[in-house]
Amino acid sequence: MSAVYINSASCISVQDTLKENILQNLTPVSSSNIIKAIEPPYKEFIPPAMIRRMSKTVKMSSVASHHALQEAGIDQPDAIIVGTGMGCSQDSEKFLKNVIDHGEEFLTPTFFIQSTHNTVAGQIALGLQCHAYNFTYVNTSSSLEFSLLDAQLQINDGEAQNILVGSTDEQTDRTMELYVLNHTIKQETDLPADYLNSSTSGVVWGEGASFFVVGKEKTQSTYAKLKNINISNRVLLGEVEVFIQNFLSQNNLSHNDIDAVILGFSGDAGSDAYYTKASKLFPASSQLYYKHLSGEFNTASGFSIFMACHILRDQKIPEVMKINTVQKEEIRNVLLYNHLGGSDHSLVLLEKA
């Protein structure tokens, strides 16, 4: 499959990623177990009457997609593809609360209509008056990777030239309470979180939206070349090295060809063992991590792809992301490895454009 180009990258996250010089202004977060995204002034992008009816994830995605299209110089994409793990969970919770409070009677359909996972892609299309292919992938931590793979296939097949691809997930109060109770989220007694050498279970939970314009041709705004993606629902701990080596072989690369590897260390002692195994394959590569900057959530890999794009374009690695001290003269190939709780493993290979 031929490579495609990432011609713009926009992100709303726990960091102030809409500002310029983002690589110089990253602040780790470890003292809280739930961290919220820094939201932009929505009224600059969305009419006030519409803002009141939108959930947080729709608002974040509307602004992030606007920035991505503007940067790429695209008015109408040939397709809109969005990946999300939880969808519009705020409206889902509101609908379920109404069901309980009203004894399943006299329900208004608004919250139910707005709670569906494809609301984000639909709202972006409505705003653009875009009648092209519109699809949403819901595959937990590999939702964005499936979206990118779809975009790559469509461009390779000649179905599209420029595609808006994004990922988004929001927090909701009740869901966060449940995640704390079942130890998905770290207990406050286990803070501050140690992301690289954790001895406790659970993660620091974040949120955010990342959007990219993927195109067939390289442009002046191009960040990186998207070479290949591999996704596996289940990988045993003892199979991690083979999983990665096979992927590299498919792309005619060895571990020595990888200039930087970005690993999804989350501070969960059990599932981080996968990343520790993977890191042993790349002693001569710059090893990086990012979830101390974004938090863990279903589509946290969007933040890592956003950061990788900036690293490849600017040829600089932020000190705050470094695990080891290896520094290559040129950063050409970047490998990203992510999973969520030991499931839905993904590998993304990016190359300098």
XYZ file of C-alpha atoms in Angstrom:
353
model
C 0.000 0.000 0.000
C 1.372 3.412 -0.981
C 2.173 6.022 1.639
C 0.012 9.111 2.064
C 0.810 12.502 3.537
C -0.364 14.155 6.740
C -0.837 17.716 5.505
C -2.145 19.285 8.697
C -2.407 18.440 12.383
C -4.579 20.049 15.054
C -5.131 18.993 18.644
C -7.110 20.044 21.708
C -5.707 18.346 24.781
C -4.604 18.713 28.375
C -1.753 20.798 26.955
C -2.398 24.116 25.205
C -1.799 22.455 21.846
C -3.608 25.039 19.711
C -0.829 27.539 20.427
C 2.369 27.777 18.414
C 5.712 26.414 19.653
C 3.945 23.560 21.399
C 7.164 21.515 21.692
C 8.624 24.175 24.006
C 5.563 24.486 26.264
C 4.734 20.982 27.496
C 3.951 20.428 31.164
C 3.766 16.905 32.700
C 0.740 16.091 34.858
C 1.068 13.513 37.637
C -0.592 14.916 40.754
C -4.216 14.416 39.645
C -5.907 11.214 38.518
C -8.376 12.977 36.167
C -7.165 15.823 33.953
C -9.320 17.963 31.685
C -8.568 19.383 28.257
C -7.778 23.077 27.842
C -10.762 24.317 25.876
C -10.514 27.140 23.327
C -12.925 30.113 23.191
C -15.668 28.272 21.309
C -17.668 31.388 20.491
C -14.919 32.435 18.065
C -15.700 29.375 15.949
C -19.265 28.269 16.763
C -22.472 30.368 16.937
C -23.556 30.828 20.604
C -26.973 29.251 19.991
C -25.291 26.074 18.736
C -22.703 25.941 21.547
C -25.428 25.399 24.150
C -26.675 22.297 22.324
C -23.267 20.725 21.762
C -21.491 18.307 24.067
C -17.839 18.912 24.882
C -16.521 16.353 22.406
C -18.530 17.897 19.547
C -17.249 21.367 20.427
C -13.625 20.228 20.709
C -13.870 18.342 17.421
C -15.528 21.226 15.590
C -12.697 23.586 16.514
C -9.881 21.063 15.964
C -11.271 20.073 12.549
C -11.625 23.754 11.601
C -7.943 24.345 12.377
C -6.876 21.199 10.503
C -8.780 22.152 7.335
C -7.605 25.750 7.514
C -3.961 24.724 7.864
C -4.229 22.352 4.899
C -6.013 24.992 2.804
C -8.985 22.683 2.229
C -12.570 23.973 2.141
C -14.285 20.673 1.352
C -12.658 17.330 2.189
C -13.436 14.308 0.022
C -14.376 12.343 3.151
C -14.756 12.795 6.903
C -13.662 9.896 9.110
C -13.709 10.059 12.919
C -12.560 7.548 15.511
C -13.904 7.555 19.071
C -13.968 5.149 21.960
C -16.775 6.588 24.071
C -18.521 8.932 21.639
C -20.785 11.640 23.026
C -20.871 10.187 26.512
C -22.107 13.405 28.162
C -25.362 13.238 26.217
C -25.534 9.469 26.771
C -25.428 10.024 30.530
C -28.062 12.766 30.319
C -30.379 10.481 28.334
C -29.955 7.565 30.750
C -30.562 9.879 33.713
C -33.798 11.042 32.071
C -34.844 7.423 31.568
C -34.360 6.728 35.284
C -35.823 10.019 36.560
C -38.967 9.748 34.408
C -39.565 6.039 34.769
C -38.942 5.446 31.053
C -41.871 7.729 30.138
C -42.289 11.201 28.607
C -38.721 11.295 27.298
C -37.419 14.001 24.965
C -35.400 12.481 22.126
C -32.799 15.261 21.960
C -30.161 13.719 24.248
C -30.599 10.303 22.609
C -30.167 11.748 19.115
C -27.059 13.650 20.181
C -25.579 10.693 22.088
C -24.787 8.506 19.088
C -21.103 7.986 18.322
C -21.391 9.383 14.774
C -22.700 12.746 16.024
C -19.217 14.281 15.790
C -18.627 13.390 12.132
C -22.200 14.392 11.325
C -21.931 17.813 12.981
C -18.667 18.559 11.176
C -20.295 17.618 7.858
C -23.339 19.788 8.601
C -21.113 22.734 9.406
C -19.203 22.317 6.155
C -22.260 21.302 4.102
C -20.149 18.323 3.059
C -22.119 15.468 1.467
C -19.113 13.176 0.945
C -18.305 9.840 2.604
C -18.863 10.146 6.352
C -17.889 7.365 8.711
C -17.174 6.758 12.404
C -15.013 3.992 13.860
C -15.587 2.795 17.424
C -12.762 0.410 18.288
C -11.594 1.560 21.743
C -7.877 2.494 21.612
C -7.446 1.704 17.894
C -10.347 3.863 16.681
C -8.073 6.512 15.164
C -5.801 3.902 13.611
C -8.776 2.280 11.840
C -9.821 5.733 10.628
C -6.362 6.444 9.228
C -6.245 3.025 7.603
C -9.605 3.680 5.913
C -8.315 7.040 4.650
C -5.120 5.467 3.322
C -7.088 2.770 1.475
C -9.473 5.306 -0.066
C -6.641 7.511 -1.301
C -4.731 4.514 -2.667
C -7.867 3.321 -4.491
C -8.408 6.731 -6.077
C -11.650 7.350 -4.172
C -10.392 10.579 -2.577
C -7.584 13.141 -2.675
C -7.882 14.835 0.733
C -9.585 13.329 3.782
C -10.318 14.843 7.187
C -9.452 12.231 9.821
C -9.920 12.762 13.542
C -10.267 11.246 16.974
C -12.126 12.487 20.019
C -13.157 11.462 23.534
C -14.586 13.368 26.485
C -14.961 12.776 30.216
C -18.237 12.456 32.097
C -18.712 12.593 35.845
C -20.501 9.272 36.309
C -18.171 7.316 34.043
C -15.135 8.737 35.858
C -16.670 7.677 39.191
C -17.104 4.136 37.875
C -13.551 4.054 36.498
C -12.219 5.021 39.925
C -14.320 2.321 41.597
C -13.077 -0.446 39.289
C -9.460 0.829 39.494
C -9.184 1.772 35.825
C -8.220 5.216 37.147
C -5.512 5.501 39.794
C -6.483 5.930 43.404
C -5.522 9.296 44.898
C -3.297 7.495 47.394
C -1.146 6.304 44.440
C -0.389 9.844 43.308
C 1.816 11.405 42.084
C 1.832 8.928 39.213
C 5.091 7.331 38.104
C 4.608 6.705 34.398
C 7.816 4.812 33.649
C 8.399 2.724 36.775
C 4.955 2.325 38.281
C 4.227 -0.312 40.917
C 0.509 0.503 41.124
C -2.492 -0.195 38.902
C -4.685 2.346 37.150
C -4.006 5.352 34.947
C -4.375 9.116 34.936
C -7.399 9.762 32.704
C -7.431 12.556 30.129
C -9.467 13.671 27.124
C -9.056 15.509 23.853
C -9.596 15.750 20.113
C -6.999 15.425 17.331
C -7.669 16.053 13.641
C -5.534 15.631 10.544
C -5.906 16.180 6.816
C -4.503 13.160 4.983
C -3.743 13.675 1.319
C -2.365 11.982 -1.761
C 0.137 14.728 -2.550
C 2.779 16.488 -0.498
C 2.058 20.180 0.103
C 3.760 23.150 1.745
C 1.993 22.340 5.014
C 2.956 18.626 5.070
C 4.117 17.296 8.431
C 4.915 13.649 7.708
C 4.380 10.659 5.484
C 2.041 7.969 6.821
C 3.754 4.752 5.743
C 1.804 1.926 7.350
C -0.468 0.825 10.206
C -0.912 -2.522 11.933
C -3.674 -3.345 14.431
C -4.159 -6.430 16.587
C -6.891 -6.934 19.166
C -4.802 -9.371 21.224
C -1.046 -9.657 21.621
C 0.442 -11.832 24.353
C 3.249 -10.300 26.381
C 5.693 -12.837 24.982
C 4.663 -11.956 21.419
C 5.379 -8.215 21.545
C 8.826 -8.406 19.965
C 7.600 -10.638 17.118
C 4.577 -8.369 16.596
C 6.854 -5.354 16.128
C 9.603 -7.132 14.187
C 7.108 -8.546 11.685
C 5.686 -5.078 11.119
C 9.143 -3.622 10.519
C 9.997 -6.461 8.124
C 6.823 -5.797 6.132
C 8.112 -2.258 5.635
C 11.672 -3.365 4.775
C 13.050 -1.896 7.975
C 15.015 -3.165 10.970
C 14.962 -1.809 14.508
C 18.144 0.138 13.681
C 16.218 2.126 11.042
C 13.820 3.543 13.634
C 15.116 6.927 14.764
C 12.459 7.454 17.435
C 9.911 5.144 19.021
C 6.970 6.631 20.931
C 5.584 4.319 23.605
C 2.296 4.708 25.466
C 3.499 4.290 29.061
C 0.427 5.096 31.175
C 1.530 4.381 34.751
C -0.452 1.145 34.973
C 2.054 -1.405 36.236
C 0.389 -4.403 34.583
C -0.181 -3.172 31.036
C 2.992 -1.073 30.838
C 4.947 -4.325 30.729
C 4.195 -4.402 26.977
C 6.014 -1.111 26.474
C 8.955 -2.239 28.604
C 9.284 -5.311 26.374
C 9.043 -3.188 23.238
C 11.673 -0.717 24.447
C 14.304 -3.481 24.574
C 14.104 -3.746 20.769
C 15.292 -0.166 20.299
C 18.457 0.483 22.347
C 19.856 2.694 19.562
C 16.663 4.727 19.044
C 15.332 7.785 20.832
C 12.691 6.343 23.159
C 9.822 8.680 24.015
C 6.596 8.640 26.033
C 3.623 11.008 26.089
C 0.735 10.033 28.389
C 2.226 12.064 31.238
C 1.331 14.991 28.954
C -2.073 13.878 27.655
C -3.424 11.359 30.146
C -4.779 7.963 29.075
C -8.050 7.652 27.180
C -9.462 5.673 24.280
C -8.020 7.871 21.553
C -4.899 9.151 23.317
C -2.882 7.950 20.324
C -4.174 11.034 18.496
C -1.988 13.137 20.790
C 1.045 10.936 20.073
C 0.540 11.203 16.291
C 0.153 14.972 16.652
C 3.441 15.131 18.591
C 5.198 12.816 16.123
C 4.122 15.083 13.257
C 5.707 18.093 14.955
C 8.865 16.140 15.800
C 9.310 15.027 12.181
C 8.639 18.472 10.732
C 10.703 20.446 13.255
C 13.378 17.744 13.729
C 13.327 18.404 17.471
C 12.407 16.158 20.391
C 11.105 17.803 23.599
C 13.225 16.902 26.627
C 10.068 16.178 28.628
C 9.218 13.254 26.301
C 12.597 11.494 26.455
C 13.061 8.124 28.155
C 16.701 7.667 27.164
C 19.488 9.987 25.992
C 19.882 8.678 22.425
C 19.717 11.504 19.888
C 19.899 10.924 16.125
C 21.293 13.549 13.761
C 18.220 13.184 11.573
C 14.785 11.930 12.583
C 13.477 10.063 9.558
C 11.427 7.078 10.770
C 9.159 7.254 13.831
C 7.300 4.216 15.188
C 4.323 4.629 17.518
C 3.106 1.758 19.704
C -0.096 1.984 21.733
C -2.710 -0.153 23.469
C -5.301 0.298 26.211
C -5.080 -1.992 29.208
C -3.286 -4.676 27.197
C -5.883 -4.837 24.397
C -6.193 -3.348 20.918
C -2.530 -2.947 20.049
C -1.544 -0.625 17.220
C 1.647 0.248 15.366
C 1.880 3.396 13.244
C 4.919 4.121 11.072
C 5.572 7.739 10.105
C 8.385 8.999 7.894
C 9.890 12.404 7.310
C 8.178 13.936 4.286
